[in-house]
XYZ file of C-alpha atoms in Angstrom:
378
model
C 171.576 64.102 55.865
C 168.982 61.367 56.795
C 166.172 62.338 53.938
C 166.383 63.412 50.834
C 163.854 63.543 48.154
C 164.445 63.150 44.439
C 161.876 64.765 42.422
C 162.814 65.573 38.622
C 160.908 65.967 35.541
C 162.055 63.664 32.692
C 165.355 64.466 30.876
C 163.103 64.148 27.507
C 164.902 61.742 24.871
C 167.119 60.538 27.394
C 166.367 59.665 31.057
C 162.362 58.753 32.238
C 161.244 60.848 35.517
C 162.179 57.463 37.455
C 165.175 57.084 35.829
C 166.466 60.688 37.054
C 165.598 59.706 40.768
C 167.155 56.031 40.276
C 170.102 57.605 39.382
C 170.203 60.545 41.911
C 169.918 58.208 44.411
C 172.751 56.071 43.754
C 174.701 59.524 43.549
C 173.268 60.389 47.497
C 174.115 56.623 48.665
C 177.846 57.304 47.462
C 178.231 60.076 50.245
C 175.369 58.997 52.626
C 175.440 55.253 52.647
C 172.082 55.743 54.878
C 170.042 58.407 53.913
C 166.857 57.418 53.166
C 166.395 58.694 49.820
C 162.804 59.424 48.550
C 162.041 58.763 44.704
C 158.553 60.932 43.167
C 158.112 60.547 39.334
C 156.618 64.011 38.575
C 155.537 65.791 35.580
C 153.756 68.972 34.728
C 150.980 67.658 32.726
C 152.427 66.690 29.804
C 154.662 63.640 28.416
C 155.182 61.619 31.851
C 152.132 62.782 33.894
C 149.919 59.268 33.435
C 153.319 57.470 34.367
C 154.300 59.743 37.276
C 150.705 59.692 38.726
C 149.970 55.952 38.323
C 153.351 55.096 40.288
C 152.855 57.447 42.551
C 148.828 56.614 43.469
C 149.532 52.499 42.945
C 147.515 52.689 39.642
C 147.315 50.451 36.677
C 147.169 51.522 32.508
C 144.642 50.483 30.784
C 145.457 49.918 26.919
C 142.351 50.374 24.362
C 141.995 50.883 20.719
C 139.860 54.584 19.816
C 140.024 56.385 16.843
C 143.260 58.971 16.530
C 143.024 62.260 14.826
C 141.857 61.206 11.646
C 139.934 57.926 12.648
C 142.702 55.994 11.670
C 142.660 53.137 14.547
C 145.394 53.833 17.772
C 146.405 52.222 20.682
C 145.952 54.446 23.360
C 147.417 54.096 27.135
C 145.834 55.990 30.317
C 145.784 55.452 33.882
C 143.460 54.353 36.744
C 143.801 54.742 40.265
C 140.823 53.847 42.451
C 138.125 56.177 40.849
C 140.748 58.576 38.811
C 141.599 58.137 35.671
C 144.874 59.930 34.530
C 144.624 61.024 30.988
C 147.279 62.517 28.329
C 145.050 63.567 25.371
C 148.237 63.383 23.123
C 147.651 59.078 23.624
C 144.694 59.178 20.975
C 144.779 63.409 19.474
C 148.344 63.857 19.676
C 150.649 65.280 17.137
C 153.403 62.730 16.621
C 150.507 60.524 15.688
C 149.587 62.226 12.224
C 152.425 61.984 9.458
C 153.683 65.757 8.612
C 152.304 65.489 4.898
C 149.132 64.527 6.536
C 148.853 66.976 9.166
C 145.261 69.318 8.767
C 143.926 71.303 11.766
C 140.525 71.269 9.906
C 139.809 67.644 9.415
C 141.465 66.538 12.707
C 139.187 64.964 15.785
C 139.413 65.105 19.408
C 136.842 62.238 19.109
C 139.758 59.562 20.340
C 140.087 61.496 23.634
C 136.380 61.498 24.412
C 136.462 57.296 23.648
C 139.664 57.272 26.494
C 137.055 59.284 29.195
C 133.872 56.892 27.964
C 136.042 53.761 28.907
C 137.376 55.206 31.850
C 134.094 56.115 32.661
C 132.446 52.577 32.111
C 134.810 51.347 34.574
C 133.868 53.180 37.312
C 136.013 56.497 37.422
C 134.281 59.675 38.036
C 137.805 61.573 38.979
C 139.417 62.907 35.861
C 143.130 64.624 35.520
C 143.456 65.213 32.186
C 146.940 66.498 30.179
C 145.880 68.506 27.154
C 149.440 69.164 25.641
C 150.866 68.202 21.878
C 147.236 68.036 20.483
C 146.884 67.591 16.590
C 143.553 69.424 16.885
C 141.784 72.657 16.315
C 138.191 71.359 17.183
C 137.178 72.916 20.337
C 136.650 69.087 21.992
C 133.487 68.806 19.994
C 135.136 65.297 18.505
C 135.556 64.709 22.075
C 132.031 65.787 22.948
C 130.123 63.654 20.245
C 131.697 60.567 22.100
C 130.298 61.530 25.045
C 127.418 61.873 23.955
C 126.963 65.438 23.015
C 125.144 65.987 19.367
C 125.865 69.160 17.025
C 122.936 70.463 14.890
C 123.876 72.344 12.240
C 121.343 75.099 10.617
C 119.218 72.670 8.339
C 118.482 70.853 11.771
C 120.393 67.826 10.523
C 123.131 66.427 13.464
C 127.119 66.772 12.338
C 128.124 63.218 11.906
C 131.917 64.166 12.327
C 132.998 67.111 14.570
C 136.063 68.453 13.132
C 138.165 72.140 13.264
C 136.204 72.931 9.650
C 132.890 72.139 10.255
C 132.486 74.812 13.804
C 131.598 77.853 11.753
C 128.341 74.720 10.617
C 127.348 74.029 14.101
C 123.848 76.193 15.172
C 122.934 74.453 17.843
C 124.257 71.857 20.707
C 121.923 69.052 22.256
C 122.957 67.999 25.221
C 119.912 65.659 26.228
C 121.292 62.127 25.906
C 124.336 62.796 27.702
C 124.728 59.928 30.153
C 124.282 61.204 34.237
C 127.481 59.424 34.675
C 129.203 61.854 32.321
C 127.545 64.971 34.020
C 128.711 63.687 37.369
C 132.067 63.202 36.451
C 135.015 65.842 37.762
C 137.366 66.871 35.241
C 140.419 69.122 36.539
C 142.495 69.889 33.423
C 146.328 70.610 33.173
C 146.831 73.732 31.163
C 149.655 75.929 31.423
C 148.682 78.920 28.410
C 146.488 81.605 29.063
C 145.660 81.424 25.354
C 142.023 82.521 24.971
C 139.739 80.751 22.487
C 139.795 82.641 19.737
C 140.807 85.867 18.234
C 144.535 87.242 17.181
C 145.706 85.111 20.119
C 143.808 82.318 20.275
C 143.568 78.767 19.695
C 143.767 78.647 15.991
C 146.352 81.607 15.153
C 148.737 80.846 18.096
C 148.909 76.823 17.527
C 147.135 75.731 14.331
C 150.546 76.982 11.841
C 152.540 74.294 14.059
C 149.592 71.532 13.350
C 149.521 71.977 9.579
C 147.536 75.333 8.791
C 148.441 77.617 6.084
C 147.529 81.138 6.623
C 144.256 80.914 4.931
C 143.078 77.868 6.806
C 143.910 79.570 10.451
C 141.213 82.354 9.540
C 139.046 79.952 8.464
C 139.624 78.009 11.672
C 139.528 81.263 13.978
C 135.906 81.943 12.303
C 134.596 79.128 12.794
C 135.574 78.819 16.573
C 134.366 82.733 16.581
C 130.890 81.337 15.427
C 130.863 78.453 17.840
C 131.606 80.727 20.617
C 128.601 82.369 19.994
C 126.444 78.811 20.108
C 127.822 78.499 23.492
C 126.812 81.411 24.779
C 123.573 81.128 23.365
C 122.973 77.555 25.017
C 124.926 78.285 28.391
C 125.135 81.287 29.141
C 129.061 81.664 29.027
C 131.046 83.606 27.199
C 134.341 81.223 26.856
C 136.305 83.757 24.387
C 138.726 85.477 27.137
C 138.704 82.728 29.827
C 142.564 82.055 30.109
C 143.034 78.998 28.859
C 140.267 78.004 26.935
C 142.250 78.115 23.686
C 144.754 75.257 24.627
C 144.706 72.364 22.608
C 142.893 74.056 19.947
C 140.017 74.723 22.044
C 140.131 71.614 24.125
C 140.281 73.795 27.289
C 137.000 75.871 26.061
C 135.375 72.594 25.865
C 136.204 70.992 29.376
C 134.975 74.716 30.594
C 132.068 75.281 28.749
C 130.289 71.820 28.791
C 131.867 69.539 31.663
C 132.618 71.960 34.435
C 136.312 71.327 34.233
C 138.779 73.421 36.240
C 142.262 74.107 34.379
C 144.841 74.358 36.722
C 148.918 74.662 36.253
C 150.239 71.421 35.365
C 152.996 70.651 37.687
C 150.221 71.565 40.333
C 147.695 69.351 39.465
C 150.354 66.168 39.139
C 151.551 67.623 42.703
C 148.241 67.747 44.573
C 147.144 64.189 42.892
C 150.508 62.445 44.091
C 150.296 64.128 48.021
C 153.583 65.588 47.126
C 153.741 67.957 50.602
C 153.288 65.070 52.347
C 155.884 63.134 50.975
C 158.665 65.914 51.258
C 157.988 66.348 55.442
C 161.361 66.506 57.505
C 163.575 66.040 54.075
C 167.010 67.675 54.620
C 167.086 68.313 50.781
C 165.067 68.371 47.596
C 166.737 67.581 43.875
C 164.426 68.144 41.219
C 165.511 69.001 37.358
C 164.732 68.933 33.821
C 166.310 68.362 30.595
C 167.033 71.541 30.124
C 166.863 74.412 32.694
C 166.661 78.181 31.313
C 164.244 81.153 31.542
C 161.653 78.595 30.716
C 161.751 77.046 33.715
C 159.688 79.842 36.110
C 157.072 79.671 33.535
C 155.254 76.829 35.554
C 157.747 73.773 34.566
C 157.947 71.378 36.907
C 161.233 72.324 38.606
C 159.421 75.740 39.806
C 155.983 73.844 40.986
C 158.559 71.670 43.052
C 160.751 74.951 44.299
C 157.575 77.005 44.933
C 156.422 73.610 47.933
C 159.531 73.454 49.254
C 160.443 77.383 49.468
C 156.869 76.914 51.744
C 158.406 73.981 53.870
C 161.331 75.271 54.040
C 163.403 72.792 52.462
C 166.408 73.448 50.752
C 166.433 72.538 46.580
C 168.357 71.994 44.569
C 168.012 72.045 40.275
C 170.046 69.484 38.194
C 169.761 70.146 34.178
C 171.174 68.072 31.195
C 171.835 72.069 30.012
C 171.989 74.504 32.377
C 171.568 78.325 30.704
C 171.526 80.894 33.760
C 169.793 83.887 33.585
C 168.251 86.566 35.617
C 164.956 84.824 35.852
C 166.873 81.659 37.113
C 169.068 83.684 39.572
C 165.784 85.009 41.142
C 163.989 81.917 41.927
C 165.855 80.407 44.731
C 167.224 77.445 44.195
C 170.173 76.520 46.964
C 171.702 75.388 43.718
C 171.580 74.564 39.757
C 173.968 72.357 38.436
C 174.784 71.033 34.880
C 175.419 67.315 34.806
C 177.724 67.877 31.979
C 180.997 69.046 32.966
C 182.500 69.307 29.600
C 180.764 69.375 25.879
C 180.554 66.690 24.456
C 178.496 65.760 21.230
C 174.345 66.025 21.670
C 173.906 62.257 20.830
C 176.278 61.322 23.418
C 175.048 63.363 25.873
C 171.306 62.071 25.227
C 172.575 58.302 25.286
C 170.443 57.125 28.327
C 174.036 55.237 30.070
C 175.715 58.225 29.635
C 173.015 60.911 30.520
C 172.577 58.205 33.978
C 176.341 57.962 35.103
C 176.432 61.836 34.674
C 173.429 62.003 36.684
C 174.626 60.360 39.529
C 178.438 61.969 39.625
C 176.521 65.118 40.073
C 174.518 64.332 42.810
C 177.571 63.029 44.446
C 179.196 65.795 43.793
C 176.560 68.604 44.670
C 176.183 66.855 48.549
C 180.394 66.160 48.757
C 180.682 69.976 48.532
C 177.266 70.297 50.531
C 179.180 68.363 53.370
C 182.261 70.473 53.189
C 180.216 73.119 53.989
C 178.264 72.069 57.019
């Protein structure tokens, strides 16, 4: 084999995207000394995708303080490249930022996020790919939206000094008129990989609020109140964001890039894949490896092993999966792959197996071993 690409998601908790393909490649060089061995970071919008992106486009990250969840000050990391800024929303609205006594759908703020686009925005960018996963947030952007520059009226006719999930059900009208042009000219493609609608029995607040902090009661609350906003939208542009696939994710975050920025939402993996030229990269390879921590029935449901598999099946490049677990299944069977391979040969303990040496030798033996057998055959 003279080419072969390496192209796995991170092993999460253990190995980095880069470290995967640093340590596949050592595994190729053991049986072909000269293969030229390609290495693409990937991701499929979520933890990794600023990372994967920025190495792939020559990028820099940009570090700045904004206000997290619940204004409490964060340091929050995206990427630029040229006129694109890569942005994970999780950086300044994310989750693991609140502490679990503290976590409250309806007083957190997307409000962080929109302070990430304003900066990127300030210098220069107009190209936005934005991850929306692991939000903390049921606010339907509009903390996101204030920092842009988008006010809230609610019915006295008084503005909404803080947009928050418990205060939508207040807003009765949106003012969009100091928004800066830069803002309005600005493309936003958005990585979202639910079909979750906005709001309803399967929306935004009763599918993902529980895991953010909501009891029962609060979720209607929240569901009513991005019911009510819903409405607003409508009523200012003429779009009815309630079914659009999608626009539930991140507790309305996806309604919001819709609805008032133009944004397109778009499978994860294939955003990160069009930004980083990946076709290009994989011409005349002899083999793909891609992977993922764990590979299962999950994986056709638009993980990053099945973006990869779904260019190459096109090319017609053979590709292989490696996983640190490995569960087959029918919907694994059916995909494709020349191959899926556990790295792990025997069990062994979960915090050994996760040790980043250990997870990294394994790694490589397997790769070794997938093309020594590969050989055999040809």
């Amino acid at each position: 084999m003279k080419k072969i690409v390496v192209a796995s998601d991170s092993f999460k908790g253990s190995l980095s995207s880069k470290d995967v393909a640093e340590s596949a490649a050592r595994g190729v060089h053991q049986i072909y000394p000269d293969c030229e061995v390609i290495e693409i970071n990937v991701a499929d919008g979520g933890e990794g995708t600023v990372d994967a992106v920025v190495e792939a486009l020559g990028g820099s990250l940009i570090t700045i303080n904004v206000k997290g969840p619940l204004d409490a000050p964060v340091a929050a990391t995206y990427g630029i490249a040229g006129t694109t800024a890569i942005i994970e929303m999780a950086s300044a609205s994310g989750l693991p930022l609140i502490a679990v006594e503290e976590r409250d759908p309806a007083k957190t703020s997307t409000y962080g996020t929109g302070e990430m686009i304003l900066d990127a925005i300030k210098r220069g960018c107009r190209n936005f790919l934005v991850g929306i996963g692991g939000s903390a947030t049921n606010d339907a952007g509009t903390g996101m939206l204030q920092a842009l520059g988008f006010k809230f009226i609610n019915s006295q006719g008084n503005e909404i000094e803080r947009c928050c999930g418990g205060i939508l059900g207040d807003i009765a009208k949106i003012d969009d008129s100091q928004v800066p042009t830069e803002v309005r000219e600005s493309i936003f493609t958005i990585a979202c990989d639910v079909d979750t609608p906005f709001c309803g029995p399967i929306g935004a607040a009763y599918v993902f609020a529980p895991q953010k902090g909501a009891s029962p009661q609060m979720v209607e609350a929240l569901d009513n109140g991005m019911a009510s906003f819903a409405k607003v939208i409508e009523q200012k542009y003429s779009l009815n964001i309630v079914p659009v696939a999608g626009a539930g994710a991140a507790g309305g975050m996806g309604g919001a890039f819709r609805a008032f920025l133009n944004g397109t939402l778009r499978s994860g993996v294939e955003m990160v894949l069009d930004a980083i030229d990946f076709n290009s990269r994989i011409a005349d390879a002899d083999l793909v490896i891609t992977g993922e921590g764990k590979v299962d029935f999950q994986t056709p449901k638009g993980k990053t092993a099945a973006g990869v598999l779904a260019r190459t099946k096109k090319a017609g490049i053979p590709t292989v999966a490696i996983g640190g677990c490995v569960e087959p299944c029918d919907e694994l069977n059916a995909m494709g792959f020349a191959g899926i391979y556990p790295i792990l040969e025997e069990k062994v303990p979960l915090e050994v197996a996760m040790q980043r040496d250990f997870a990294s030798t394994n790694v490589t033996k397997t790769v070794a071993r997938i093309l020594g057998e590969l050989r055999v055959k040809s």
